[in-house]
Amino acid sequence: PKAFDAFLKQVWKRYREERAAKPESWLDYSEEEIAEALKGASVGRYEPQVRSTEIIFEEVLTWEPMEKAWSHSGPRKRSAAGANYFYDREKGIAFHDAGYW
């Protein structure tokens, strides 16, 4: 859990740095919203969507549903690009769902 928490803190630290350099590219988040996002609260106008547990490449890849995973929102660009992170603290498994435009 500590590694995931450290990773998520780094995601939001990078957001602050990039937003300071190019504020027109990013949605605005208050420090309170960032603190809530670090706890697993959804922030911003885009809610995480449940995705299929199957991806098709040359072979079908599947994985077990993460029944006890918490969803953590990452920062979003004004284009809606961003990511959600799903983390099961009991199993130590994380899933990253990102969209880039």
mmCIF file of N, CA and C in Angstrom:
data_model
loop_
_atom_site.group_PDB
_atom_site.id
_atom_site.type_symbol
_atom_site.label_atom_id
_atom_site.label_comp_id
_atom_site.label_asym_id
_atom_site.label_seq_id
_atom_site.Cartn_x
_atom_site.Cartn_y
_atom_site.Cartn_z
ATOM 1 N N PRO A 1 0.802 -1.219 0.000
ATOM 2 C CA PRO A 1 0.000 0.000 0.000
ATOM 3 C C PRO A 1 0.837 1.272 0.000
ATOM 4 N N LYS A 2 1.978 1.250 0.676
ATOM 5 C CA LYS A 2 2.796 2.463 0.736
ATOM 6 C C LYS A 2 3.315 2.852 -0.644
ATOM 7 N N ALA A 3 3.666 1.866 -1.462
ATOM 8 C CA ALA A 3 4.176 2.168 -2.805
ATOM 9 C C ALA A 3 3.090 2.815 -3.657
ATOM 10 N N PHE A 4 1.863 2.306 -3.572
ATOM 11 C CA PHE A 4 0.770 2.902 -4.346
ATOM 12 C C PHE A 4 0.476 4.318 -3.857
ATOM 13 N N ASP A 5 0.426 4.509 -2.542
ATOM 14 C CA ASP A 5 0.171 5.840 -1.988
ATOM 15 C C ASP A 5 1.249 6.827 -2.429
ATOM 16 N N ALA A 6 2.504 6.391 -2.413
ATOM 17 C CA ALA A 6 3.607 7.253 -2.853
ATOM 18 C C ALA A 6 3.470 7.581 -4.340
ATOM 19 N N PHE A 7 3.085 6.589 -5.137
ATOM 20 C CA PHE A 7 2.876 6.813 -6.568
ATOM 21 C C PHE A 7 1.788 7.858 -6.798
ATOM 22 N N LEU A 8 0.656 7.708 -6.108
ATOM 23 C CA LEU A 8 -0.461 8.632 -6.299
ATOM 24 C C LEU A 8 -0.087 10.048 -5.856
ATOM 25 N N LYS A 9 0.660 10.171 -4.779
ATOM 26 C CA LYS A 9 1.136 11.498 -4.352
ATOM 27 C C LYS A 9 2.018 12.119 -5.426
ATOM 28 N N GLN A 10 2.841 11.289 -6.069
ATOM 29 C CA GLN A 10 3.719 11.778 -7.137
ATOM 30 C C GLN A 10 2.900 12.236 -8.351
ATOM 31 N N VAL A 11 1.819 11.527 -8.663
ATOM 32 C CA VAL A 11 0.935 11.923 -9.770
ATOM 33 C C VAL A 11 0.415 13.339 -9.530
ATOM 34 N N TRP A 12 -0.057 13.595 -8.319
ATOM 35 C CA TRP A 12 -0.615 14.919 -8.011
ATOM 36 C C TRP A 12 0.475 15.976 -7.880
ATOM 37 N N LYS A 13 1.660 15.608 -7.444
ATOM 38 C CA LYS A 13 2.787 16.556 -7.403
ATOM 39 C C LYS A 13 3.130 16.995 -8.819
ATOM 40 N N ARG A 14 3.169 16.028 -9.710
ATOM 41 C CA ARG A 14 3.476 16.343 -11.120
ATOM 42 C C ARG A 14 2.390 17.239 -11.720
ATOM 43 N N TYR A 15 1.129 16.982 -11.349
ATOM 44 C CA TYR A 15 0.036 17.842 -11.807
ATOM 45 C C TYR A 15 0.299 19.288 -11.397
ATOM 46 N N ARG A 16 0.661 19.497 -10.126
ATOM 47 C CA ARG A 16 0.918 20.865 -9.652
ATOM 48 C C ARG A 16 2.021 21.526 -10.473
ATOM 49 N N GLU A 17 3.090 20.767 -10.758
ATOM 50 C CA GLU A 17 4.213 21.309 -11.533
ATOM 51 C C GLU A 17 3.790 21.638 -12.964
ATOM 52 N N GLU A 18 3.100 20.700 -13.603
ATOM 53 C CA GLU A 18 2.687 20.926 -14.991
ATOM 54 C C GLU A 18 1.629 22.016 -15.089
ATOM 55 N N ARG A 19 0.730 22.077 -14.112
ATOM 56 C CA ARG A 19 -0.300 23.120 -14.120
ATOM 57 C C ARG A 19 0.331 24.491 -13.941
ATOM 58 N N ALA A 20 1.365 24.590 -13.112
ATOM 59 C CA ALA A 20 2.060 25.868 -12.919
ATOM 60 C C ALA A 20 2.711 26.327 -14.223
ATOM 61 N N ALA A 21 3.230 25.382 -15.002
ATOM 62 C CA ALA A 21 3.892 25.718 -16.265
ATOM 63 C C ALA A 21 2.902 26.014 -17.388
ATOM 64 N N LYS A 22 1.785 25.279 -17.442
ATOM 65 C CA LYS A 22 0.798 25.448 -18.522
ATOM 66 C C LYS A 22 -0.619 25.389 -17.960
ATOM 67 N N PRO A 23 -1.050 26.421 -17.240
ATOM 68 C CA PRO A 23 -2.362 26.368 -16.584
ATOM 69 C C PRO A 23 -3.534 26.215 -17.540
ATOM 70 N N GLU A 24 -3.369 26.661 -18.770
ATOM 71 C CA GLU A 24 -4.473 26.557 -19.733
ATOM 72 C C GLU A 24 -4.754 25.114 -20.147
ATOM 73 N N SER A 25 -3.839 24.205 -19.895
ATOM 74 C CA SER A 25 -3.998 22.807 -20.304
ATOM 75 C C SER A 25 -4.745 21.948 -19.286
ATOM 76 N N TRP A 26 -4.807 22.397 -18.046
ATOM 77 C CA TRP A 26 -5.301 21.551 -16.967
ATOM 78 C C TRP A 26 -6.576 22.083 -16.343
ATOM 79 N N LEU A 27 -7.414 21.168 -15.848
ATOM 80 C CA LEU A 27 -8.539 21.560 -15.010
ATOM 81 C C LEU A 27 -7.987 22.031 -13.667
ATOM 82 N N ASP A 28 -8.744 22.851 -12.988
ATOM 83 C CA ASP A 28 -8.319 23.368 -11.688
ATOM 84 C C ASP A 28 -8.803 22.451 -10.569
ATOM 85 N N TYR A 29 -7.905 22.133 -9.647
ATOM 86 C CA TYR A 29 -8.253 21.353 -8.463
ATOM 87 C C TYR A 29 -7.754 22.104 -7.238
ATOM 88 N N SER A 30 -8.595 22.210 -6.239
ATOM 89 C CA SER A 30 -8.175 22.831 -4.983
ATOM 90 C C SER A 30 -7.347 21.821 -4.187
ATOM 91 N N GLU A 31 -6.630 22.314 -3.199
ATOM 92 C CA GLU A 31 -5.865 21.410 -2.338
ATOM 93 C C GLU A 31 -6.798 20.446 -1.608
ATOM 94 N N GLU A 32 -8.011 20.904 -1.299
ATOM 95 C CA GLU A 32 -8.990 20.027 -0.643
ATOM 96 C C GLU A 32 -9.408 18.892 -1.583
ATOM 97 N N GLU A 33 -9.627 19.216 -2.864
ATOM 98 C CA GLU A 33 -9.994 18.179 -3.838
ATOM 99 C C GLU A 33 -8.856 17.183 -4.025
ATOM 100 N N ILE A 34 -7.636 17.674 -4.047
ATOM 101 C CA ILE A 34 -6.479 16.782 -4.193
ATOM 102 C C ILE A 34 -6.377 15.861 -2.979
ATOM 103 N N ALA A 35 -6.572 16.409 -1.789
ATOM 104 C CA ALA A 35 -6.533 15.585 -0.570
ATOM 105 C C ALA A 35 -7.607 14.503 -0.618
ATOM 106 N N GLU A 36 -8.802 14.850 -1.098
ATOM 107 C CA GLU A 36 -9.882 13.865 -1.221
ATOM 108 C C GLU A 36 -9.547 12.814 -2.279
ATOM 109 N N ALA A 37 -8.950 13.230 -3.389
ATOM 110 C CA ALA A 37 -8.561 12.281 -4.443
ATOM 111 C C ALA A 37 -7.543 11.278 -3.913
ATOM 112 N N LEU A 38 -6.632 11.736 -3.077
ATOM 113 C CA LEU A 38 -5.638 10.836 -2.493
ATOM 114 C C LEU A 38 -6.277 9.804 -1.570
ATOM 115 N N LYS A 39 -7.462 10.113 -1.046
ATOM 116 C CA LYS A 39 -8.197 9.173 -0.186
ATOM 117 C C LYS A 39 -9.108 8.251 -0.987
ATOM 118 N N GLY A 40 -9.249 8.509 -2.294
ATOM 119 C CA GLY A 40 -10.101 7.661 -3.122
ATOM 120 C C GLY A 40 -11.388 8.312 -3.572
ATOM 121 N N ALA A 41 -11.581 9.592 -3.263
ATOM 122 C CA ALA A 41 -12.793 10.284 -3.714
ATOM 123 C C ALA A 41 -12.652 10.667 -5.182
ATOM 124 N N SER A 42 -13.753 10.639 -5.897
ATOM 125 C CA SER A 42 -13.767 11.042 -7.292
ATOM 126 C C SER A 42 -13.727 12.562 -7.353
ATOM 127 N N VAL A 43 -12.896 13.108 -8.212
ATOM 128 C CA VAL A 43 -12.825 14.560 -8.372
ATOM 129 C C VAL A 43 -13.036 14.925 -9.833
ATOM 130 N N GLY A 44 -13.476 16.128 -10.053
ATOM 131 C CA GLY A 44 -13.662 16.587 -11.421
ATOM 132 C C GLY A 44 -14.997 16.172 -11.982
ATOM 133 N N ARG A 45 -15.162 16.387 -13.258
ATOM 134 C CA ARG A 45 -16.460 16.146 -13.892
ATOM 135 C C ARG A 45 -16.575 14.787 -14.542
ATOM 136 N N TYR A 46 -15.526 13.997 -14.559
ATOM 137 C CA TYR A 46 -15.556 12.685 -15.210
ATOM 138 C C TYR A 46 -15.487 11.592 -14.164
ATOM 139 N N GLU A 47 -16.488 10.741 -14.147
ATOM 140 C CA GLU A 47 -16.531 9.634 -13.197
ATOM 141 C C GLU A 47 -15.872 8.403 -13.818
ATOM 142 N N PRO A 48 -15.208 7.576 -13.011
ATOM 143 C CA PRO A 48 -14.629 6.343 -13.548
ATOM 144 C C PRO A 48 -15.716 5.440 -14.126
ATOM 145 N N GLN A 49 -15.413 4.802 -15.207
ATOM 146 C CA GLN A 49 -16.346 3.878 -15.843
ATOM 147 C C GLN A 49 -15.837 2.452 -15.662
ATOM 148 N N VAL A 50 -16.745 1.529 -15.506
ATOM 149 C CA VAL A 50 -16.359 0.124 -15.405
ATOM 150 C C VAL A 50 -16.040 -0.367 -16.809
ATOM 151 N N ARG A 51 -14.900 -0.980 -16.962
ATOM 152 C CA ARG A 51 -14.470 -1.488 -18.260
ATOM 153 C C ARG A 51 -14.532 -3.009 -18.275
ATOM 154 N N SER A 52 -14.493 -3.554 -19.462
ATOM 155 C CA SER A 52 -14.459 -4.996 -19.625
ATOM 156 C C SER A 52 -13.182 -5.556 -19.007
ATOM 157 N N THR A 53 -13.238 -6.792 -18.562
ATOM 158 C CA THR A 53 -12.032 -7.445 -18.053
ATOM 159 C C THR A 53 -11.377 -8.268 -19.155
ATOM 160 N N GLU A 54 -11.653 -7.913 -20.379
ATOM 161 C CA GLU A 54 -11.090 -8.646 -21.514
ATOM 162 C C GLU A 54 -10.521 -7.659 -22.528
ATOM 163 N N ILE A 55 -9.301 -7.892 -22.950
ATOM 164 C CA ILE A 55 -8.670 -7.076 -23.985
ATOM 165 C C ILE A 55 -8.240 -8.016 -25.099
ATOM 166 N N ILE A 56 -8.441 -7.602 -26.331
ATOM 167 C CA ILE A 56 -8.070 -8.460 -27.453
ATOM 168 C C ILE A 56 -6.820 -7.905 -28.129
ATOM 169 N N PHE A 57 -5.769 -8.690 -28.122
ATOM 170 C CA PHE A 57 -4.561 -8.413 -28.878
ATOM 171 C C PHE A 57 -4.492 -9.541 -29.902
ATOM 172 N N GLU A 58 -3.362 -10.184 -30.031
ATOM 173 C CA GLU A 58 -3.313 -11.369 -30.882
ATOM 174 C C GLU A 58 -3.965 -12.542 -30.168
ATOM 175 N N GLU A 59 -3.951 -12.492 -28.857
ATOM 176 C CA GLU A 59 -4.639 -13.477 -28.034
ATOM 177 C C GLU A 59 -5.556 -12.716 -27.090
ATOM 178 N N VAL A 60 -6.587 -13.370 -26.620
ATOM 179 C CA VAL A 60 -7.482 -12.743 -25.648
ATOM 180 C C VAL A 60 -6.812 -12.771 -24.278
ATOM 181 N N LEU A 61 -6.730 -11.620 -23.645
ATOM 182 C CA LEU A 61 -6.174 -11.520 -22.300
ATOM 183 C C LEU A 61 -7.312 -11.206 -21.342
ATOM 184 N N THR A 62 -7.358 -11.909 -20.247
ATOM 185 C CA THR A 62 -8.385 -11.631 -19.236
ATOM 186 C C THR A 62 -7.725 -11.546 -17.867
ATOM 187 N N TRP A 63 -8.411 -10.935 -16.946
ATOM 188 C CA TRP A 63 -7.945 -10.886 -15.571
ATOM 189 C C TRP A 63 -9.144 -10.966 -14.644
ATOM 190 N N GLU A 64 -8.861 -11.334 -13.421
ATOM 191 C CA GLU A 64 -9.922 -11.470 -12.431
ATOM 192 C C GLU A 64 -10.442 -10.091 -12.037
ATOM 193 N N PRO A 65 -11.746 -9.976 -11.804
ATOM 194 C CA PRO A 65 -12.279 -8.689 -11.331
ATOM 195 C C PRO A 65 -11.638 -8.300 -9.996
ATOM 196 N N MET A 66 -11.423 -7.031 -9.824
ATOM 197 C CA MET A 66 -10.843 -6.522 -8.583
ATOM 198 C C MET A 66 -11.995 -6.092 -7.678
ATOM 199 N N GLU A 67 -12.558 -7.054 -6.956
ATOM 200 C CA GLU A 67 -13.769 -6.823 -6.176
ATOM 201 C C GLU A 67 -13.590 -5.843 -5.024
ATOM 202 N N LYS A 68 -12.397 -5.763 -4.464
ATOM 203 C CA LYS A 68 -12.191 -4.884 -3.309
ATOM 204 C C LYS A 68 -11.323 -3.678 -3.651
ATOM 205 N N ALA A 69 -11.225 -3.363 -4.924
ATOM 206 C CA ALA A 69 -10.390 -2.239 -5.343
ATOM 207 C C ALA A 69 -11.077 -0.908 -5.069
ATOM 208 N N TRP A 70 -10.286 0.042 -4.667
ATOM 209 C CA TRP A 70 -10.744 1.423 -4.523
ATOM 210 C C TRP A 70 -10.363 2.161 -5.793
ATOM 211 N N SER A 71 -11.199 3.074 -6.205
ATOM 212 C CA SER A 71 -10.929 3.891 -7.382
ATOM 213 C C SER A 71 -10.355 5.231 -6.937
ATOM 214 N N HIS A 72 -9.271 5.637 -7.568
ATOM 215 C CA HIS A 72 -8.637 6.926 -7.280
ATOM 216 C C HIS A 72 -8.572 7.723 -8.573
ATOM 217 N N SER A 73 -9.096 8.937 -8.551
ATOM 218 C CA SER A 73 -9.040 9.802 -9.731
ATOM 219 C C SER A 73 -7.685 10.475 -9.812
ATOM 220 N N GLY A 74 -7.175 10.574 -11.026
ATOM 221 C CA GLY A 74 -5.988 11.377 -11.267
ATOM 222 C C GLY A 74 -6.416 12.707 -11.859
ATOM 223 N N PRO A 75 -5.494 13.637 -12.014
ATOM 224 C CA PRO A 75 -5.837 14.929 -12.601
ATOM 225 C C PRO A 75 -6.237 14.786 -14.062
ATOM 226 N N ARG A 76 -7.057 15.714 -14.527
ATOM 227 C CA ARG A 76 -7.528 15.711 -15.913
ATOM 228 C C ARG A 76 -7.072 16.968 -16.632
ATOM 229 N N LYS A 77 -6.775 16.778 -17.901
ATOM 230 C CA LYS A 77 -6.520 17.931 -18.761
ATOM 231 C C LYS A 77 -7.860 18.484 -19.227
ATOM 232 N N ARG A 78 -7.858 19.678 -19.748
ATOM 233 C CA ARG A 78 -9.099 20.281 -20.250
ATOM 234 C C ARG A 78 -9.682 19.474 -21.406
ATOM 235 N N SER A 79 -8.845 18.713 -22.092
ATOM 236 C CA SER A 79 -9.303 17.852 -23.186
ATOM 237 C C SER A 79 -9.987 16.589 -22.668
ATOM 238 N N ALA A 80 -10.013 16.396 -21.368
ATOM 239 C CA ALA A 80 -10.558 15.227 -20.670
ATOM 240 C C ALA A 80 -9.554 14.086 -20.590
ATOM 241 N N ALA A 81 -8.348 14.264 -21.098
ATOM 242 C CA ALA A 81 -7.310 13.246 -20.947
ATOM 243 C C ALA A 81 -6.978 13.103 -19.464
ATOM 244 N N GLY A 82 -6.752 11.892 -19.042
ATOM 245 C CA GLY A 82 -6.418 11.654 -17.643
ATOM 246 C C GLY A 82 -6.484 10.178 -17.325
ATOM 247 N N ALA A 83 -6.467 9.868 -16.049
ATOM 248 C CA ALA A 83 -6.440 8.463 -15.651
ATOM 249 C C ALA A 83 -7.189 8.246 -14.349
ATOM 250 N N ASN A 84 -7.642 7.029 -14.200
ATOM 251 C CA ASN A 84 -8.184 6.538 -12.937
ATOM 252 C C ASN A 84 -7.331 5.346 -12.536
ATOM 253 N N TYR A 85 -7.134 5.207 -11.250
ATOM 254 C CA TYR A 85 -6.318 4.130 -10.714
ATOM 255 C C TYR A 85 -7.192 3.296 -9.789
ATOM 256 N N PHE A 86 -7.140 1.997 -9.967
ATOM 257 C CA PHE A 86 -7.907 1.077 -9.140
ATOM 258 C C PHE A 86 -6.902 0.247 -8.354
ATOM 259 N N TYR A 87 -7.065 0.201 -7.043
ATOM 260 C CA TYR A 87 -6.079 -0.476 -6.210
ATOM 261 C C TYR A 87 -6.756 -1.331 -5.154
ATOM 262 N N ASP A 88 -6.393 -2.605 -5.134
ATOM 263 C CA ASP A 88 -6.862 -3.551 -4.126
ATOM 264 C C ASP A 88 -5.754 -3.665 -3.081
ATOM 265 N N ARG A 89 -5.968 -3.052 -1.936
ATOM 266 C CA ARG A 89 -4.943 -3.031 -0.885
ATOM 267 C C ARG A 89 -4.677 -4.413 -0.295
ATOM 268 N N GLU A 90 -5.680 -5.270 -0.259
ATOM 269 C CA GLU A 90 -5.480 -6.610 0.302
ATOM 270 C C GLU A 90 -4.586 -7.457 -0.591
ATOM 271 N N LYS A 91 -4.802 -7.381 -1.904
ATOM 272 C CA LYS A 91 -4.025 -8.193 -2.838
ATOM 273 C C LYS A 91 -2.782 -7.476 -3.351
ATOM 274 N N GLY A 92 -2.723 -6.147 -3.161
ATOM 275 C CA GLY A 92 -1.579 -5.384 -3.651
ATOM 276 C C GLY A 92 -1.558 -5.271 -5.167
ATOM 277 N N ILE A 93 -2.744 -5.264 -5.782
ATOM 278 C CA ILE A 93 -2.848 -5.203 -7.242
ATOM 279 C C ILE A 93 -3.418 -3.847 -7.642
ATOM 280 N N ALA A 94 -2.803 -3.242 -8.659
ATOM 281 C CA ALA A 94 -3.286 -1.957 -9.172
ATOM 282 C C ALA A 94 -3.595 -2.070 -10.656
ATOM 283 N N PHE A 95 -4.551 -1.275 -11.106
ATOM 284 C CA PHE A 95 -4.933 -1.202 -12.513
ATOM 285 C C PHE A 95 -5.026 0.271 -12.872
ATOM 286 N N HIS A 96 -4.484 0.622 -14.015
ATOM 287 C CA HIS A 96 -4.432 2.009 -14.476
ATOM 288 C C HIS A 96 -5.279 2.110 -15.736
ATOM 289 N N ASP A 97 -6.325 2.926 -15.703
ATOM 290 C CA ASP A 97 -7.211 3.121 -16.855
ATOM 291 C C ASP A 97 -7.036 4.557 -17.321
ATOM 292 N N ALA A 98 -6.426 4.744 -18.480
ATOM 293 C CA ALA A 98 -6.106 6.094 -18.947
ATOM 294 C C ALA A 98 -6.701 6.373 -20.314
ATOM 295 N N GLY A 99 -6.971 7.639 -20.541
ATOM 296 C CA GLY A 99 -7.431 8.095 -21.843
ATOM 297 C C GLY A 99 -6.653 9.329 -22.246
ATOM 298 N N TYR A 100 -6.143 9.331 -23.455
ATOM 299 C CA TYR A 100 -5.360 10.459 -23.968
ATOM 300 C C TYR A 100 -5.949 10.884 -25.292
ATOM 301 N N TRP A 101 -6.153 12.160 -25.460
ATOM 302 C CA TRP A 101 -6.730 12.665 -26.714
ATOM 303 C C TRP A 101 -5.722 13.520 -27.423
#
